PDB file of C-alpha atoms in Angstrom:
ATOM      1  CA  MET A   1      -9.564  -8.493 -14.591  1.00 38.00           C
ATOM      2  CA  VAL A   2      -8.045  -8.968 -11.274  1.00 37.00           C
ATOM      3  CA  ASP A   3      -7.804  -6.169  -9.133  1.00 41.00           C
ATOM      4  CA  ALA A   4      -3.909  -5.891  -8.269  1.00 42.00           C
ATOM      5  CA  ALA A   5      -4.274  -5.153  -4.893  1.00 40.00           C
ATOM      6  CA  VAL A   6      -6.558  -8.332  -4.634  1.00 37.00           C
ATOM      7  CA  GLU A   7      -3.821  -9.841  -6.893  1.00 36.00           C
ATOM      8  CA  ALA A   8      -1.059  -9.258  -4.173  1.00 40.00           C
ATOM      9  CA  ASP A   9      -2.496 -10.169  -0.542  1.00 42.00           C
ATOM     10  CA  GLY A  10      -5.430 -12.460  -2.173  1.00 40.00           C
ATOM     11  CA  GLN A  11      -8.659 -11.233  -0.380  1.00 46.00           C
ATOM     12  CA  GLY A  12      -8.687  -7.174  -1.630  1.00 51.00           C
ATOM     13  CA  MET A  13      -8.340  -4.125   0.384  1.00 58.00           C
ATOM     14  CA  CYS A  14      -9.530  -5.262   3.695  1.00 66.00           C
ATOM     15  CA  GLY A  15      -9.814  -8.691   5.697  1.00 54.00           C
ATOM     16  CA  ALA A  16      -6.796 -10.300   7.090  1.00 42.00           C
ATOM     17  CA  ARG A  17      -4.491  -8.595   5.437  1.00 44.00           C
ATOM     18  CA  GLY A  18      -4.304  -5.202   3.490  1.00 42.00           C
ATOM     19  CA  GLY A  19      -2.536  -4.014   0.990  1.00 44.00           C
ATOM     20  CA  ASP A  20      -1.513  -0.787  -1.079  1.00 45.00           C
ATOM     21  CA  LEU A  21      -0.756  -0.259  -4.713  1.00 43.00           C
ATOM     22  CA  ASP A  22       2.609  -0.337  -3.781  1.00 45.00           C
ATOM     23  CA  GLY A  23       2.474  -3.388  -1.631  1.00 44.00           C
ATOM     24  CA  ASP A  24       4.168  -2.394   1.180  1.00 46.00           C
ATOM     25  CA  LEU A  25       1.561  -2.408   3.570  1.00 48.00           C
ATOM     26  CA  ASP A  26       0.992  -5.328   5.217  1.00 49.00           C
ATOM     27  CA  GLY A  27      -1.070  -4.526   8.174  1.00 54.00           C
ATOM     28  CA  ASP A  28      -4.744  -5.044   9.041  1.00 57.00           C
ATOM     29  CA  LEU A  29      -7.041  -1.894   8.049  1.00 56.00           C
ATOM     30  CA  GLY A  30      -9.758  -3.191  10.004  1.00 59.00           C
ATOM     31  CA  GLY A  31     -13.311  -5.028   8.654  1.00 59.00           C
ATOM     32  CA  GLY A  32     -14.116  -7.406   5.741  1.00 62.00           C
ATOM     33  CA  ALA A  33     -12.971  -7.133   2.375  1.00 59.00           C
ATOM     34  CA  TYR A  34     -14.565  -3.770   0.960  1.00 60.00           C
ATOM     35  CA  ALA A  35     -16.852  -3.690   4.260  1.00 70.00           C
ATOM     36  CA  ALA A  36     -18.100  -0.174   5.689  1.00 72.00           C
ATOM     37  CA  ASP A  37     -15.804  -0.338   8.430  1.00 74.00           C
ATOM     38  CA  CYS A  38     -12.778  -1.019   6.582  1.00 80.00           C
ATOM     39  CA  ARG A  39      -9.946   1.757   6.773  1.00 80.00           C
ATOM     40  CA  ALA A  40      -8.767   1.927   2.946  1.00 80.00           C
ATOM     41  CA  ARG A  41     -12.274   3.626   2.571  1.00 82.00           C
ATOM     42  CA  VAL A  42     -10.863   6.696   3.930  1.00 83.00           C
ATOM     43  CA  ALA A  43      -9.327   6.962   1.165  1.00 82.00           C
ATOM     44  CA  PHE A  44     -11.812   7.548  -0.702  1.00 83.00           C
ATOM     45  CA  GLU A  45     -14.064   9.731   1.283  1.00 85.00           C
ATOM     46  CA  VAL A  46     -10.994  11.502   1.966  1.00 84.00           C
ATOM     47  CA  LEU A  47     -11.094  12.615  -1.691  1.00 82.00           C
ATOM     48  CA  SER A  48     -14.840  12.419  -2.539  1.00 86.00           C
ATOM     49  CA  ASN A  49     -15.029  15.965  -3.501  1.00 89.00           C
ATOM     50  CA  ARG A  50     -14.711  16.975  -7.123  1.00 89.00           C
ATOM     51  CA  TRP A  51     -11.943  19.379  -5.853  1.00 96.00           C
ATOM     52  CA  ASP A  52      -9.743  18.273  -3.413  1.00 96.00           C
ATOM     53  CA  SER A  53      -7.895  15.983  -5.192  1.00 94.00           C
ATOM     54  CA  VAL A  54      -7.160  19.022  -7.412  1.00 96.00           C
ATOM     55  CA  ILE A  55      -6.233  21.170  -4.844  1.00 97.00           C
ATOM     56  CA  VAL A  56      -3.919  18.438  -3.244  1.00 97.00           C
ATOM     57  CA  TYR A  57      -2.517  17.814  -6.385  1.00 96.00           C
ATOM     58  CA  VAL A  58      -1.712  21.535  -7.362  1.00 97.00           C
ATOM     59  CA  LEU A  59      -0.136  21.952  -3.719  1.00 98.00           C
ATOM     60  CA  GLY A  60       1.923  18.988  -4.414  1.00 97.00           C
ATOM     61  CA  GLU A  61       3.039  19.751  -7.456  1.00 96.00           C
ATOM     62  CA  SER A  62       3.389  23.415  -7.162  1.00 96.00           C
ATOM     63  CA  GLY A  63       4.465  23.869  -3.714  1.00 96.00           C
ATOM     64  CA  PRO A  64       2.434  26.249  -0.737  1.00 97.00           C
ATOM     65  CA  MET A  65       0.111  28.736  -2.422  1.00 97.00           C
ATOM     66  CA  ARG A  66      -1.765  31.402  -1.063  1.00 97.00           C
ATOM     67  CA  PRO A  67      -5.874  30.868  -1.802  1.00 97.00           C
ATOM     68  CA  ARG A  68      -6.336  33.499  -4.856  1.00 96.00           C
ATOM     69  CA  ALA A  69      -2.678  31.794  -6.692  1.00 97.00           C
ATOM     70  CA  LEU A  70      -4.468  28.439  -6.211  1.00 97.00           C
ATOM     71  CA  ILE A  71      -7.943  29.867  -7.907  1.00 97.00           C
ATOM     72  CA  THR A  72      -5.708  31.297 -10.457  1.00 97.00           C
ATOM     73  CA  ARG A  73      -4.349  27.771 -11.343  1.00 97.00           C
ATOM     74  CA  ILE A  74      -6.884  25.501 -10.584  1.00 96.00           C
ATOM     75  CA  GLY A  75      -8.971  27.673 -12.943  1.00 95.00           C
ATOM     76  CA  GLY A  76     -13.273  26.936 -12.655  1.00 95.00           C
ATOM     77  CA  ILE A  77     -12.846  27.514  -9.079  1.00 97.00           C
ATOM     78  CA  SER A  78     -15.208  30.171  -7.160  1.00 97.00           C
ATOM     79  CA  PRO A  79     -13.075  31.357  -4.074  1.00 97.00           C
ATOM     80  CA  LYS A  80     -16.432  30.123  -1.580  1.00 97.00           C
ATOM     81  CA  VAL A  81     -15.804  26.430  -2.859  1.00 97.00           C
ATOM     82  CA  LEU A  82     -12.345  26.794  -2.488  1.00 98.00           C
ATOM     83  CA  ASN A  83     -12.084  27.664   1.231  1.00 97.00           C
ATOM     84  CA  GLU A  84     -14.567  25.528   1.996  1.00 97.00           C
ATOM     85  CA  ALA A  85     -12.016  22.427   0.254  1.00 97.00           C
ATOM     86  CA  LEU A  86      -8.849  23.974   2.208  1.00 98.00           C
ATOM     87  CA  ARG A  87     -10.876  23.440   5.593  1.00 97.00           C
ATOM     88  CA  ARG A  88     -11.996  20.320   4.934  1.00 96.00           C
ATOM     89  CA  LEU A  89      -8.480  19.002   3.570  1.00 97.00           C
ATOM     90  CA  GLU A  90      -6.874  21.107   6.662  1.00 97.00           C
ATOM     91  CA  TYR A  91      -9.934  19.009   8.593  1.00 96.00           C
ATOM     92  CA  ASN A  92      -8.918  15.812   7.324  1.00 95.00           C
ATOM     93  CA  GLY A  93      -4.515  16.216   7.547  1.00 96.00           C
ATOM     94  CA  LEU A  94      -4.022  16.899   4.128  1.00 97.00           C
ATOM     95  CA  VAL A  95      -2.599  20.651   3.767  1.00 98.00           C
ATOM     96  CA  VAL A  96      -1.910  22.503   6.234  1.00 98.00           C
ATOM     97  CA  ARG A  97      -2.763  26.544   6.585  1.00 97.00           C
ATOM     98  CA  GLN A  98       0.390  28.970   7.205  1.00 96.00           C
ATOM     99  CA  VAL A  99      -0.929  32.169   8.454  1.00 95.00           C
ATOM    100  CA  TYR A 100       2.484  34.811   8.031  1.00 94.00           C
ATOM    101  CA  ALA A 101       1.619  38.498  10.401  1.00 91.00           C
ATOM    102  CA  GLU A 102       1.929  40.643   8.235  1.00 90.00           C
ATOM    103  CA  ALA A 103       0.299  43.884   6.570  1.00 90.00           C
ATOM    104  CA  PRO A 104      -1.599  42.528   4.923  1.00 88.00           C
ATOM    105  CA  PRO A 105      -2.221  39.068   6.131  1.00 88.00           C
ATOM    106  CA  ARG A 106      -0.730  36.658   3.738  1.00 93.00           C
ATOM    107  CA  VAL A 107      -1.572  32.741   4.579  1.00 96.00           C
ATOM    108  CA  ASP A 108      -0.347  30.244   2.951  1.00 97.00           C
ATOM    109  CA  TYR A 109      -1.399  27.101   1.873  1.00 98.00           C
ATOM    110  CA  SER A 110       0.901  23.397   1.617  1.00 98.00           C
ATOM    111  CA  LEU A 111       0.804  19.913   1.835  1.00 98.00           C
ATOM    112  CA  THR A 112       0.970  17.448   5.268  1.00 98.00           C
ATOM    113  CA  GLU A 113       2.700  14.059   5.185  1.00 98.00           C
ATOM    114  CA  ALA A 114      -0.378  12.447   4.939  1.00 96.00           C
ATOM    115  CA  GLY A 115      -1.001  15.131   1.138  1.00 97.00           C
ATOM    116  CA  LEU A 116       2.354  14.907  -0.232  1.00 97.00           C
ATOM    117  CA  ALA A 117       1.943  10.456   0.415  1.00 96.00           C
ATOM    118  CA  LEU A 118      -1.002  11.254  -1.882  1.00 94.00           C
ATOM    119  CA  LEU A 119       0.657  12.165  -4.668  1.00 95.00           C
ATOM    120  CA  GLY A 120       1.571   8.872  -6.433  1.00 94.00           C
ATOM    121  CA  PRO A 121      -2.440   7.869  -6.492  1.00 92.00           C
ATOM    122  CA  ILE A 122      -3.466  11.001  -7.425  1.00 93.00           C
ATOM    123  CA  ARG A 123      -1.641  10.054 -10.398  1.00 94.00           C
ATOM    124  CA  ALA A 124      -1.703   6.943 -10.924  1.00 94.00           C
ATOM    125  CA  MET A 125      -5.819   7.998 -11.585  1.00 91.00           C
ATOM    126  CA  GLY A 126      -5.026  10.575 -13.608  1.00 92.00           C
ATOM    127  CA  ALA A 127      -2.943   7.672 -15.596  1.00 96.00           C
ATOM    128  CA  TRP A 128      -6.378   5.355 -15.702  1.00 95.00           C
ATOM    129  CA  ALA A 129      -8.303   8.403 -16.844  1.00 94.00           C
ATOM    130  CA  GLY A 130      -5.953   8.382 -19.277  1.00 95.00           C
ATOM    131  CA  ARG A 131      -6.502   5.323 -20.540  1.00 97.00           C
ATOM    132  CA  HIS A 132     -10.323   5.564 -19.563  1.00 97.00           C
ATOM    133  CA  ALA A 133     -12.147   8.501 -19.800  1.00 96.00           C
ATOM    134  CA  ASP A 134     -13.285   8.043 -23.667  1.00 96.00           C
ATOM    135  CA  ALA A 135     -15.066   5.045 -22.346  1.00 96.00           C
ATOM    136  CA  VAL A 136     -16.691   6.437 -19.345  1.00 94.00           C
ATOM    137  CA  LEU A 137     -17.899   9.466 -21.066  1.00 94.00           C
ATOM    138  CA  SER A 138     -19.400   7.266 -23.862  1.00 93.00           C
ATOM    139  CA  ALA A 139     -21.160   4.859 -21.545  1.00 92.00           C
ATOM    140  CA  GLN A 140     -22.406   8.120 -20.072  1.00 91.00           C
ATOM    141  CA  ALA A 141     -23.619   9.275 -22.920  1.00 91.00           C
ATOM    142  CA  ARG A 142     -25.742   6.259 -23.682  1.00 90.00           C
ATOM    143  CA  PHE A 143     -27.344   7.250 -20.785  1.00 85.00           C
ATOM    144  CA  ALA A 144     -28.144  10.994 -22.170  1.00 75.00           C
ATOM    145  CA  PRO A 145     -31.689  10.737 -22.685  1.00 72.00           C
ATOM    146  CA  ARG A 146     -32.463   9.797 -18.923  1.00 67.00           C
ATOM    147  CA  GLU A 147     -33.698  12.658 -16.544  1.00 59.00           C
ATOM    148  CA  ASP A 148     -31.001  11.285 -13.368  1.00 66.00           C
ATOM    149  CA  PRO A 149     -28.481   9.776 -13.371  1.00 64.00           C
ATOM    150  CA  PRO A 150     -28.441   6.062 -11.818  1.00 65.00           C
ATOM    151  CA  ASP A 151     -27.143   7.939  -8.539  1.00 68.00           C
ATOM    152  CA  GLY A 152     -30.267  10.088  -8.026  1.00 59.00           C
ATOM    153  CA  SER A 153     -27.905  13.272  -8.497  1.00 56.00           C
TER     154      SER A 153
END
């Protein structure tokens, strides 16, 4: 099956022309097709942590939120892990931290323009998961007798 990005520009994500899922990015993303210096890898790197895309999605759907509200809304995430993820997202320019001079102190997190721009791709990944998660889980189950997954984690 031909990837939509490859079909759109004939070269994949990088190379002489780059392209996003909407086909509106015609600039060079740097490096060769799928090379280590391809700027498209930034998107994958930014969301490679298991919680980052969940936090971006929740903030995108719910608007600015306090940490405790995020923990309640997401479920299954500890305060420590949430704090680490929020700092990472802030470092990557996807989330902004707003501190209010109140007693007791209040902090809200919201998405930046770059964070908001990730909602479409995150929704597309969710749709992909809805269509293909059973096949992925089935493939993983076939490897269950092995001690370690192929990536060694």
